[in-house]
Amino acid sequence: MIIANAEVLQLIELGNAVFLLKVHCPEIAREAQPGQFCNVKVSDSNFPLLRRPFSICDVDGDSLSFMFNVPGEGTKTLSHKKVGEVLDILGPLGNGFKISDDYECAVFVAGGLGSAPFPFLTKAMPEEKKIYSFVGGRSSGDVITYGMKNAIISTDDGSKGFKGNVVELLEANKAILDGAKIKVFACGPTPMLRAVKDFCMKYGYNCEVSTECAMACGFGICQGCPIQALDKDGYYLVCKDGPVFDIRKVVI
Amino acid sequence: MDLSVQIGSMRLKNPVMLASGTVGYGNEISNLTDLNKIGAVITKSVSLKPRKGNPPQRIVETSSGMLNAIGLANVGVEEFIKTKVPFLKQFDTNIVCNIAASSIEEYVECTRILSAEDVIKAFEINISCPNVREGGLIFGHDLRAVGEITRKVKAATDKPVIIKLSPNVPDIASYARVVSEEGGDAVSAINTLVGTSFNIYTRKPKLFNVTGGLSGPAIKPVALAKVLEIKRQVKIPIIGIGGIMTWQDAAEFMIVGATAFEIGTVNFVNPNAGVEIAAGLVEYCRKMGIKKISDLTGSYII
C-alpha cells in the first residue's frame, strides 16, 4: 500500500459513458492482485473531497487500468483527464480473489460495471482452468465484456443475448457447469450478488463476491464501510477485510 | 526553530495532532506516514465495553466535507490495552486516548483504568459525539454535566485532561470556561457539526443514522469562529479542529487562538498530511521571522 504518481496513458470510452483509464504506475502495478482496488484523487482541489475507489481492472507490465462510469462529479472530472496528466493514486488496497487448486472451472458473474475486476482475474487464472464469464446488463449498451473470456450475455430487455437477468442466465446454462469442480466469482449490484449467493447456496458452489460500500479512506482508519459479518458478531470493513469476501462470511 | 507547544504537562514536539476517529489506533496509517514526526496521535474513541458501531451507510460525501455516523465503533478498554497499546509504544510521539462514555461514572472508570498505561500521555474526553444516543452529546450540551465530568475525570488521573467541545451549542465559550474552572487542562474545538443528506429520488436519508457529523473544509470558518470566541474569554489552551487541510489552515487556527491543532478528514485523503503540514509551518515561521511557533497562538490583530 503506497501513494504514487500515475501518468495517464490512455482514456477511452467503452460505451454508454463507461470509461477505461490506463495509467503508468509501476510501484502499484507490481504489487497488485486481482480483486484489489485503488483510491484515486481525481482533483487537486477540495472538491470532490474524497478519493474515489476503483477496482483494478487490469495490470499490463508497469501499467494499471481502471473501469468507471460517470454517475457523479468525481468520475466526471476523471473522464476529462488528458494523456500525460498525473494522478495521485493510493493502492493496492484490500484483499483480492483467491486463485487456488480447489476448482477446475472459474465462473465469473458480472452485472454492469461489475465487469471491472475480471480482465485482471481472467489473465491471472492458470491456463488449465476453464473460464466462463456470465455478463449481464439492463440493455445491450450496458453489457461490458472487455477483457473477459467465453462471455455469455444477458440483458433485462432482451436487446442482446439471453432475455433476463444474469442469474437466470446462469440457471439456463447450468448444464455446462455440471460435472466440473467450479467456483463462482461475482461482482455487480447488491441485488445481483444476493441472487448469485442464493444460486450458489442452492447448488453448493463456493463463491467469492466483490462488495462495495461508501468509504472515505480505503485502508481502515475511517471505519466508514462496514459489512455485516455472517461468521462472527459485528462487522467487517469492506476496504480492509474485503472488498472480496467468501459469501459464507458476510451478509449481502 | 522551536515548534514545541505545551498542553498541561504534555509537551508536543510540534502542534500537529491527528484527530480521534481519523487514524484508528495508529497501525494502518503508520504504513503511510511517519508518526514520529507528529506532535500527538489521538486514538479512536475508546469506551468501557466494545461497540460494533452503526450499520451502513456510515459515510456521505458533501460539498467540501463529509458526514459520518460511525457510531463509536471500538474494541473496548480491555482489548485496547491488550492489542492496541503495545503497538503504539514504538512511536516517539504523544499518545492521547480519546474516551467516549454513556455515563459520568463510565468516563471516570475508563480514565482510571487507562491512566495506568505509561504510553498514554493525556486524555481527550469526547462529550460531543453526535452519532450515538449514548455518545456523550447529552453531556456536551449541559454546562453542569461538563463541569462535573471535568472535575471527576481530573480526580481520576494525573495526566492532562482535554475536553472535546460540541459546536452545536449557542455559547461554546461558556463550556470552555466551565472546563477551565473545574481544572481541565485544555479544550479541543470543534467536534463535528450535526448534518444530514437525503437521496432526492428515494426521499430517504443517505445515512442509516439519518444525521451525522459534518467535517472537512466545509466547516473551517465555523471552527475558526468558535476557537476565536473561546480564546477571547478563556485562558486554558485550545486545540483547534475543523477542516484543516494545509499548513495555511493550521496557521490560521493558531492565529485565532489555538495552541495546537488536530487534523482529521484530511488524513483520509492524504495520510501524510500531518508531516507535510509540520514542514510547511517551519517554512512559514522562517519566512515570517517567528522563532517559537507558540508565539503565533492568539496573535490575531483586529
Coordinates of C-alpha atoms in Angstrom, one line a residue:
Chain A
M1 CA 0.0 0.0 0.0
I2 CA 1.6 3.2 -1.2
I3 CA 0.7 6.6 -2.6
A4 CA 2.2 7.0 -6.1
N5 CA 2.0 9.4 -9.0
A6 CA 0.5 7.8 -12.1
E7 CA 0.7 9.2 -15.5
V8 CA -2.4 8.9 -17.7
L9 CA -1.5 6.7 -20.8
Q10 CA -4.9 6.2 -22.3
L11 CA -8.6 7.1 -21.6
I12 CA -11.1 5.5 -23.9
E13 CA -14.9 5.3 -23.8
L14 CA -16.0 1.7 -23.9
G15 CA -19.7 2.7 -24.4
N16 CA -22.6 4.2 -22.6
A17 CA -20.4 6.6 -20.5
V18 CA -18.2 3.7 -19.3
F19 CA -14.5 4.6 -19.5
L20 CA -11.3 2.7 -19.4
L21 CA -8.4 4.6 -17.8
K22 CA -4.8 3.3 -18.2
V23 CA -2.0 4.8 -16.2
H24 CA 1.7 4.2 -15.8
C25 CA 2.3 3.2 -12.2
P26 CA 5.0 0.5 -11.7
E27 CA 5.0 0.7 -7.9
I28 CA 1.4 -0.3 -7.6
A29 CA 1.3 -2.5 -10.7
R30 CA 3.9 -4.8 -9.3
E31 CA 2.1 -5.4 -6.1
A32 CA -1.5 -5.6 -7.3
Q33 CA -3.6 -8.7 -7.1
P34 CA -6.9 -9.3 -9.0
G35 CA -9.9 -8.0 -6.9
Q36 CA -7.9 -5.3 -5.1
F37 CA -8.7 -1.7 -5.6
C38 CA -7.0 1.8 -5.7
N39 CA -8.2 5.1 -4.2
V40 CA -7.7 7.8 -6.8
K41 CA -7.6 11.5 -6.1
V42 CA -9.4 12.9 -9.1
S43 CA -8.7 16.6 -8.5
D44 CA -6.1 18.8 -6.8
S45 CA -8.8 20.9 -5.0
N46 CA -11.0 20.0 -2.1
F47 CA -13.9 19.2 -4.5
P48 CA -14.6 16.5 -4.7
L49 CA -13.0 16.0 -1.3
L50 CA -12.5 12.3 -1.1
R51 CA -10.6 9.9 -3.2
R52 CA -12.6 7.5 -5.5
P53 CA -12.2 3.8 -5.1
F54 CA -11.8 1.8 -8.3
S55 CA -11.3 -1.9 -8.8
I56 CA -8.0 -2.7 -10.6
C57 CA -9.4 -3.8 -13.9
D58 CA -6.1 -4.9 -15.4
V59 CA -2.3 -4.9 -15.0
D60 CA -0.1 -4.8 -18.0
G61 CA 3.6 -4.6 -17.1
D62 CA 4.0 -1.2 -15.4
S63 CA 0.5 0.0 -16.2
L64 CA -2.8 -0.3 -14.4
S65 CA -6.3 0.0 -15.8
F66 CA -9.5 1.1 -14.1
M67 CA -13.0 1.0 -15.5
F68 CA -15.5 3.6 -14.4
N69 CA -18.8 5.2 -15.4
V70 CA -19.9 8.8 -14.9
P71 CA -22.6 8.9 -12.2
G72 CA -21.2 11.8 -10.3
E73 CA -18.8 14.8 -10.1
G74 CA -15.7 12.8 -9.2
T75 CA -15.9 10.4 -12.1
K76 CA -16.9 13.2 -14.5
T77 CA -13.7 15.0 -13.5
L78 CA -11.8 11.8 -14.1
S79 CA -13.4 11.3 -17.6
H80 CA -11.9 14.7 -18.7
K81 CA -8.3 13.8 -17.9
K82 CA -5.8 14.1 -20.7
V83 CA -2.9 11.8 -21.7
G84 CA 0.2 12.9 -19.8
E85 CA -1.7 14.2 -16.7
V86 CA -0.6 12.8 -13.4
L87 CA -2.9 11.3 -10.9
D88 CA -2.3 10.7 -7.2
I89 CA -3.2 7.0 -6.5
L90 CA -3.2 5.1 -3.2
G91 CA -3.0 1.3 -3.6
P92 CA -3.2 -1.6 -4.0
L93 CA -5.9 -1.8 -1.3
G94 CA -7.9 -4.6 0.2
N95 CA -7.9 -8.3 -0.3
G96 CA -8.5 -9.8 -3.8
F97 CA -9.9 -13.0 -5.2
K98 CA -8.3 -16.3 -4.2
I99 CA -6.7 -18.3 -7.0
S100 CA -6.3 -21.9 -5.9
D101 CA -6.3 -25.5 -6.9
D102 CA -9.7 -26.1 -5.3
Y103 CA -11.6 -25.7 -8.6
E104 CA -11.2 -26.6 -12.2
C105 CA -13.6 -24.1 -13.6
A106 CA -13.9 -20.4 -12.7
V107 CA -17.3 -18.9 -13.3
F108 CA -17.3 -15.2 -13.5
V109 CA -20.6 -13.4 -12.9
A110 CA -20.7 -9.7 -13.7
G111 CA -23.5 -7.2 -13.7
G112 CA -23.0 -3.8 -15.5
L113 CA -19.8 -2.2 -14.2
G114 CA -19.2 -5.3 -12.1
S115 CA -17.1 -6.5 -15.1
A116 CA -14.3 -4.2 -13.8
P117 CA -12.1 -6.7 -11.9
F118 CA -12.5 -9.6 -14.3
P119 CA -10.0 -8.8 -17.0
F120 CA -7.2 -8.9 -14.4
L121 CA -8.6 -12.1 -12.8
T122 CA -9.0 -13.7 -16.3
K123 CA -5.4 -13.0 -17.0
A124 CA -4.2 -14.3 -13.6
M125 CA -6.1 -17.6 -13.9
P126 CA -3.8 -20.6 -14.7
E127 CA -4.2 -21.7 -18.3
E128 CA -5.5 -25.2 -17.4
K129 CA -8.6 -23.7 -15.7
K130 CA -11.8 -23.3 -17.7
I131 CA -13.4 -19.9 -17.5
Y132 CA -17.0 -19.0 -18.2
S133 CA -18.0 -15.4 -18.0
F134 CA -21.7 -14.6 -17.5
V135 CA -22.2 -10.9 -18.2
G136 CA -25.5 -9.1 -17.6
G137 CA -26.8 -5.6 -18.1
R138 CA -30.1 -3.7 -18.4
S139 CA -29.7 -3.2 -22.1
S140 CA -27.2 -4.1 -24.8
G141 CA -25.2 -0.8 -24.2
D142 CA -24.7 -1.8 -20.5
V143 CA -23.1 -5.1 -21.2
I144 CA -19.3 -4.8 -20.7
T145 CA -17.3 -7.8 -21.9
Y146 CA -14.0 -6.0 -22.1
G147 CA -11.1 -8.4 -21.3
M148 CA -13.5 -11.3 -20.5
K149 CA -13.2 -14.9 -21.8
N150 CA -16.0 -17.0 -23.1
A151 CA -18.6 -14.4 -22.4
I152 CA -22.3 -15.4 -22.3
I153 CA -24.6 -12.4 -22.2
S154 CA -27.9 -11.5 -20.8
T155 CA -29.9 -8.3 -20.9
D156 CA -33.0 -7.4 -18.9
D157 CA -34.7 -6.1 -22.0
G158 CA -33.5 -8.9 -24.3
S159 CA -31.7 -6.4 -26.6
K160 CA -28.7 -8.6 -26.6
G161 CA -28.2 -12.3 -25.7
F162 CA -30.5 -14.1 -23.2
K163 CA -33.5 -12.1 -22.1
G164 CA -33.4 -11.9 -18.3
N165 CA -31.0 -11.3 -15.5
V166 CA -27.6 -12.8 -15.2
V167 CA -28.6 -15.3 -12.5
E168 CA -31.4 -16.5 -14.7
L169 CA -28.7 -16.8 -17.4
L170 CA -26.7 -19.0 -15.1
E171 CA -29.6 -21.2 -14.4
A172 CA -30.3 -21.6 -18.1
N173 CA -26.7 -22.6 -18.7
K174 CA -26.3 -24.7 -15.7
A175 CA -25.7 -27.8 -17.8
I176 CA -22.3 -26.6 -19.0
L177 CA -21.2 -26.2 -15.3
D178 CA -22.3 -29.7 -14.2
G179 CA -19.7 -32.2 -13.7
A180 CA -16.9 -29.7 -13.2
K181 CA -15.5 -28.6 -9.9
I182 CA -16.4 -24.9 -10.1
K183 CA -16.0 -21.7 -8.1
V184 CA -18.1 -18.6 -8.7
F185 CA -16.6 -15.1 -8.6
A186 CA -19.2 -12.3 -8.7
C187 CA -19.2 -8.6 -8.9
G188 CA -22.1 -6.3 -9.5
P189 CA -25.1 -4.6 -7.9
T190 CA -26.2 -5.9 -4.5
P191 CA -29.5 -7.5 -5.6
M192 CA -27.4 -9.4 -8.2
L193 CA -24.9 -10.5 -5.6
R194 CA -27.8 -11.7 -3.4
A195 CA -29.3 -13.7 -6.2
V196 CA -25.8 -15.2 -7.0
K197 CA -25.5 -16.1 -3.4
D198 CA -28.8 -17.9 -3.4
F199 CA -27.8 -19.7 -6.6
C200 CA -24.5 -20.9 -5.1
M201 CA -26.1 -22.0 -1.9
K202 CA -28.7 -23.9 -3.8
Y203 CA -26.1 -25.9 -5.8
G204 CA -23.4 -25.9 -3.2
Y205 CA -20.9 -23.9 -5.2
N206 CA -18.1 -22.0 -3.5
C207 CA -18.3 -18.3 -4.2
E208 CA -16.4 -15.1 -3.7
V209 CA -18.1 -11.7 -4.1
S210 CA -16.6 -8.3 -4.6
T211 CA -18.5 -5.9 -2.5
E212 CA -18.9 -2.1 -2.4
C213 CA -19.7 0.4 0.3
A214 CA -19.3 4.2 0.6
M215 CA -15.8 4.8 2.2
A216 CA -13.6 7.7 3.0
C217 CA -10.1 6.3 3.5
G218 CA -9.9 2.9 1.8
F219 CA -7.5 1.4 4.3
G220 CA -9.3 1.0 7.6
I221 CA -8.9 4.3 9.5
C222 CA -12.3 5.9 8.9
Q223 CA -14.4 2.7 9.7
G224 CA -16.9 4.0 7.2
C225 CA -17.5 0.8 5.2
P226 CA -19.0 -1.9 7.4
I227 CA -20.5 -5.1 6.1
Q228 CA -22.4 -7.4 8.4
A229 CA -20.4 -10.5 9.3
L230 CA -22.1 -13.8 9.0
D231 CA -19.4 -15.9 10.7
K232 CA -19.0 -13.7 13.8
D233 CA -20.7 -10.9 15.7
G234 CA -20.3 -7.5 14.3
Y235 CA -18.9 -6.1 11.0
Y236 CA -16.1 -6.5 8.6
L237 CA -14.7 -3.5 6.8
V238 CA -15.1 -3.6 3.1
C239 CA -11.9 -1.7 2.5
K240 CA -9.6 -3.7 4.7
D241 CA -11.2 -7.1 5.2
G242 CA -12.6 -7.1 1.7
P243 CA -13.7 -6.0 -0.8
V244 CA -13.7 -9.7 -1.8
F245 CA -15.4 -12.0 0.6
D246 CA -16.3 -15.6 0.7
I247 CA -20.1 -15.5 0.6
R248 CA -20.2 -17.6 3.8
K249 CA -18.6 -14.8 5.8
V250 CA -20.9 -11.8 5.1
V251 CA -24.5 -10.8 4.8
I252 CA -25.0 -9.5 1.3
Chain B
M1 CA 13.1 26.9 15.1
D2 CA 11.1 25.9 18.1
L3 CA 7.9 24.1 17.1
S4 CA 7.1 22.7 20.5
V5 CA 3.9 23.5 22.3
Q6 CA 2.6 22.7 25.8
I7 CA -0.8 21.3 26.8
G8 CA -0.9 20.9 30.5
S9 CA 2.1 18.8 31.4
M10 CA 2.3 17.3 27.9
R11 CA 5.0 18.7 25.7
L12 CA 4.4 18.3 21.9
K13 CA 7.4 18.4 19.5
N14 CA 5.1 20.3 17.1
P15 CA 1.5 21.4 17.3
V16 CA 0.2 18.7 14.8
M17 CA -2.2 16.3 16.4
L18 CA -4.0 13.5 14.5
A19 CA -7.7 13.7 15.4
S20 CA -9.6 10.9 17.0
G21 CA -11.5 8.7 14.7
T22 CA -9.3 9.5 11.7
V23 CA -6.3 7.3 12.5
G24 CA -7.8 4.2 14.0
Y25 CA -5.3 3.0 16.6
G26 CA -2.4 4.2 14.5
N27 CA -1.5 0.9 12.8
E28 CA -2.9 1.4 9.3
I29 CA -1.8 5.0 8.9
S30 CA 1.7 4.2 10.2
N31 CA 2.3 2.5 6.8
L32 CA 1.7 5.7 5.0
T33 CA 3.3 8.4 7.3
D34 CA 6.0 8.8 9.9
L35 CA 4.2 9.1 13.2
N36 CA 7.4 10.1 14.9
K37 CA 7.2 13.4 13.2
I38 CA 3.7 14.2 14.6
G39 CA 3.1 16.0 17.9
A40 CA 0.4 13.7 19.1
V41 CA -1.8 10.9 17.9
I42 CA -5.3 10.7 19.3
T43 CA -6.8 7.2 19.3
K44 CA -10.2 6.3 18.2
S45 CA -12.7 6.8 21.0
V46 CA -12.5 4.0 23.5
S47 CA -15.4 3.0 25.6
L48 CA -15.6 0.7 28.6
K49 CA -17.2 -2.1 26.5
P50 CA -16.6 -2.8 22.8
R51 CA -19.1 -1.2 20.4
K52 CA -20.0 -2.5 16.9
G53 CA -20.9 0.9 15.6
N54 CA -23.8 1.8 13.2
P55 CA -24.8 -0.3 10.2
P56 CA -24.0 1.1 6.8
Q57 CA -24.3 3.7 5.3
R58 CA -21.9 5.5 7.7
I59 CA -20.2 8.0 5.3
V60 CA -21.6 10.5 2.9
E61 CA -19.5 13.0 0.9
T62 CA -20.9 16.5 0.8
S63 CA -19.6 19.8 -0.8
S64 CA -16.0 20.1 0.6
G65 CA -17.0 18.0 3.5
M66 CA -18.2 14.6 4.7
L67 CA -20.8 13.3 7.0
N68 CA -20.0 10.4 9.2
A69 CA -22.1 8.3 11.5
I70 CA -19.7 5.6 12.5
G71 CA -21.3 5.2 15.9
L72 CA -18.2 5.0 18.1
A73 CA -17.2 1.5 16.8
N74 CA -14.3 0.5 19.0
V75 CA -12.7 -2.5 20.7
G76 CA -13.3 -1.5 24.3
V77 CA -10.8 -0.7 27.0
E78 CA -9.7 -4.2 27.8
E79 CA -8.9 -5.1 24.2
F80 CA -7.4 -1.7 23.6
I81 CA -4.9 -2.3 26.3
K82 CA -4.1 -5.8 25.2
T83 CA -3.8 -5.4 21.5
K84 CA -3.5 -1.7 20.6
V85 CA -1.4 -0.1 23.3
P86 CA 1.7 -2.4 22.7
F87 CA 1.8 -1.2 19.0
L88 CA 1.6 2.4 20.0
K89 CA 4.6 2.1 22.3
Q90 CA 7.1 2.0 19.5
F91 CA 6.5 5.6 18.4
D92 CA 8.2 8.8 19.6
T93 CA 5.1 10.8 19.8
N94 CA 2.4 11.6 22.4
I95 CA -0.5 9.2 22.5
V96 CA -3.7 10.8 23.6
C97 CA -6.5 8.5 24.4
N98 CA -10.0 9.7 23.4
I99 CA -12.7 8.4 25.7
A100 CA -16.4 8.1 25.0
A101 CA -19.0 7.0 27.6
S102 CA -22.7 6.9 28.3
S103 CA -22.4 8.0 32.0
I104 CA -20.2 10.1 34.1
E105 CA -19.1 7.0 36.0
E106 CA -18.0 5.4 32.8
Y107 CA -15.8 8.3 31.8
V108 CA -14.2 8.2 35.2
E109 CA -13.7 4.4 35.1
C110 CA -12.2 4.4 31.6
T111 CA -9.8 7.2 32.6
R112 CA -8.8 5.4 35.8
I113 CA -8.1 2.1 34.0
L114 CA -6.1 3.7 31.2
S115 CA -4.2 6.1 33.4
A116 CA -2.0 3.1 34.4
E117 CA -0.7 2.9 30.8
D118 CA 2.5 4.9 30.6
V119 CA 2.3 5.3 26.8
I120 CA -0.9 7.4 27.2
K121 CA 0.2 10.9 27.8
A122 CA -3.2 12.6 28.1
F123 CA -6.9 12.1 27.7
E124 CA -9.4 13.7 25.4
I125 CA -12.9 13.4 26.7
N126 CA -15.5 13.1 24.0
I127 CA -18.6 14.7 25.3
S128 CA -19.8 15.7 21.9
C129 CA -20.2 12.7 19.6
P130 CA -23.4 13.4 17.6
N131 CA -23.8 10.0 16.2
V132 CA -24.9 7.7 19.0
R133 CA -27.5 8.4 21.7
E134 CA -25.0 7.4 24.3
G135 CA -22.1 9.2 22.7
G136 CA -21.9 11.9 25.3
L137 CA -23.7 14.7 23.4
I138 CA -26.3 14.8 26.2
F139 CA -23.4 15.8 28.5
G140 CA -21.8 18.1 25.9
H141 CA -25.0 20.3 25.9
D142 CA -25.3 20.5 29.7
L143 CA -23.0 23.0 31.4
R144 CA -23.4 21.4 34.8
A145 CA -22.5 17.9 33.4
V146 CA -19.5 19.2 31.5
G147 CA -18.2 20.7 34.8
E148 CA -18.9 17.5 36.7
I149 CA -17.2 15.3 34.1
T150 CA -14.2 17.6 34.0
R151 CA -13.8 17.6 37.8
K152 CA -14.3 13.8 38.3
V153 CA -12.1 12.8 35.4
K154 CA -9.4 15.1 36.6
A155 CA -9.6 13.5 40.0
A156 CA -9.1 10.1 38.4
T157 CA -5.8 10.8 36.7
D158 CA -2.6 12.9 37.0
K159 CA -2.4 13.2 33.2
P160 CA -3.7 16.2 31.3
V161 CA -7.4 16.2 30.6
I162 CA -8.7 17.8 27.4
I163 CA -12.5 18.2 26.9
K164 CA -13.7 18.0 23.3
L165 CA -16.4 20.5 22.9
S166 CA -19.5 20.4 20.8
P167 CA -20.1 23.2 18.3
N168 CA -23.8 22.5 18.4
V169 CA -24.4 24.9 21.3
P170 CA -25.3 28.6 21.4
D171 CA -22.4 29.7 23.6
I172 CA -19.3 27.5 23.3
A173 CA -17.1 29.8 25.4
S174 CA -19.2 29.2 28.4
Y175 CA -18.5 25.5 28.2
A176 CA -14.8 26.2 27.9
R177 CA -15.0 28.4 30.9
V178 CA -16.6 25.6 33.0
V179 CA -13.8 23.2 31.8
S180 CA -11.2 25.8 32.9
E181 CA -12.9 26.4 36.3
E182 CA -13.1 22.7 37.1
G183 CA -9.4 22.1 36.4
G184 CA -9.5 20.9 32.8
D185 CA -6.1 21.3 31.1
A186 CA -7.4 22.2 27.7
V187 CA -10.4 22.1 25.3
S188 CA -10.4 20.8 21.8
A189 CA -12.8 22.6 19.5
I190 CA -14.7 21.7 17.5
N191 CA -16.2 18.3 17.2
T192 CA -18.3 17.8 14.1
L193 CA -21.5 19.7 13.3
V194 CA -24.7 17.9 13.0
G195 CA -25.8 17.5 9.4
T196 CA -27.8 15.2 7.1
S197 CA -28.2 14.3 3.5
F198 CA -31.2 12.8 1.6
N199 CA -31.5 10.9 -1.7
I200 CA -33.9 13.0 -3.8
Y201 CA -35.2 10.0 -5.7
T202 CA -35.9 7.7 -2.9
R203 CA -36.5 10.6 -0.4
K204 CA -34.7 8.5 2.2
P205 CA -31.7 9.6 4.3
K206 CA -28.4 8.6 3.0
L207 CA -27.0 7.7 6.4
F208 CA -28.5 4.8 8.4
N209 CA -28.4 7.1 11.4
V210 CA -30.3 9.8 9.5
T211 CA -27.9 12.5 10.8
G212 CA -24.2 12.5 11.1
G213 CA -21.2 14.7 12.0
L214 CA -20.1 17.1 9.3
S215 CA -16.3 17.5 8.9
G216 CA -13.8 18.7 6.3
P217 CA -13.0 22.1 4.8
A218 CA -16.7 23.0 4.7
I219 CA -16.7 23.6 8.5
K220 CA -13.4 25.5 8.8
P221 CA -14.9 29.0 9.0
V222 CA -17.3 27.9 11.8
A223 CA -14.5 26.2 13.7
L224 CA -12.2 29.3 13.4
A225 CA -15.0 31.5 14.8
K226 CA -15.6 29.1 17.7
V227 CA -11.8 29.0 18.6
L228 CA -11.7 32.8 18.5
E229 CA -14.8 33.0 20.7
I230 CA -13.2 30.7 23.3
K231 CA -9.8 32.4 23.1
R232 CA -11.3 35.8 23.8
Q233 CA -12.9 34.6 27.0
V234 CA -10.9 31.7 28.4
K235 CA -7.2 31.2 29.3
I236 CA -6.6 27.5 29.0
P237 CA -5.1 26.1 25.8
I238 CA -7.4 25.4 22.9
I239 CA -6.7 22.7 20.4
G240 CA -8.2 23.8 17.1
I241 CA -10.1 21.3 14.9
G242 CA -12.2 21.7 11.8
G243 CA -11.3 21.3 8.1
I244 CA -7.6 21.8 8.3
M245 CA -6.2 20.5 5.0
T246 CA -2.9 22.6 4.7
W247 CA -0.3 24.4 6.8
Q248 CA -2.0 27.6 5.9
D249 CA -5.2 26.4 7.5
A250 CA -3.2 25.4 10.6
A251 CA -1.5 28.7 10.9
E252 CA -4.9 30.4 10.7
F253 CA -6.2 28.3 13.6
M254 CA -3.1 29.2 15.7
I255 CA -3.5 32.9 14.9
V256 CA -7.1 32.9 16.2
G257 CA -6.1 31.2 19.4
A258 CA -5.2 27.5 19.0
T259 CA -2.1 26.3 20.9
A260 CA -2.1 23.1 18.9
F261 CA -4.5 21.7 16.2
E262 CA -5.9 18.4 15.2
I263 CA -6.2 17.2 11.6
G264 CA -8.9 14.8 10.8
T265 CA -10.7 14.4 7.5
V266 CA -7.5 15.2 5.5
N267 CA -6.0 12.0 6.9
F268 CA -8.4 10.1 4.7
V269 CA -7.4 11.9 1.6
N270 CA -3.7 12.4 2.3
P271 CA -2.4 10.2 5.2
N272 CA 0.9 12.0 5.2
A273 CA -0.8 15.5 5.6
G274 CA 0.4 15.9 9.2
V275 CA 4.1 15.6 8.3
E276 CA 3.6 17.9 5.3
I277 CA 1.7 20.5 7.5
A278 CA 4.5 20.5 10.1
A279 CA 7.1 21.0 7.3
G280 CA 5.0 23.8 5.9
L281 CA 4.8 25.6 9.3
V282 CA 8.6 25.5 9.6
E283 CA 8.9 27.3 6.3
Y284 CA 6.2 29.8 7.2
C285 CA 7.8 30.6 10.6
R286 CA 11.2 31.0 8.9
K287 CA 9.7 33.4 6.3
M288 CA 7.8 35.4 9.0
G289 CA 10.7 35.5 11.4
I290 CA 8.8 33.6 14.1
K291 CA 11.3 31.8 16.4
K292 CA 8.8 30.0 18.6
I293 CA 5.6 28.7 17.0
S294 CA 3.8 29.2 20.2
D295 CA 4.2 32.9 19.6
L296 CA 1.6 32.5 16.9
T297 CA -1.1 31.5 19.3
G298 CA -3.7 34.2 19.6
S299 CA -1.6 36.7 17.7
Y300 CA -4.6 37.9 15.8
I301 CA -5.0 41.7 15.1
I302 CA -8.5 43.0 15.0

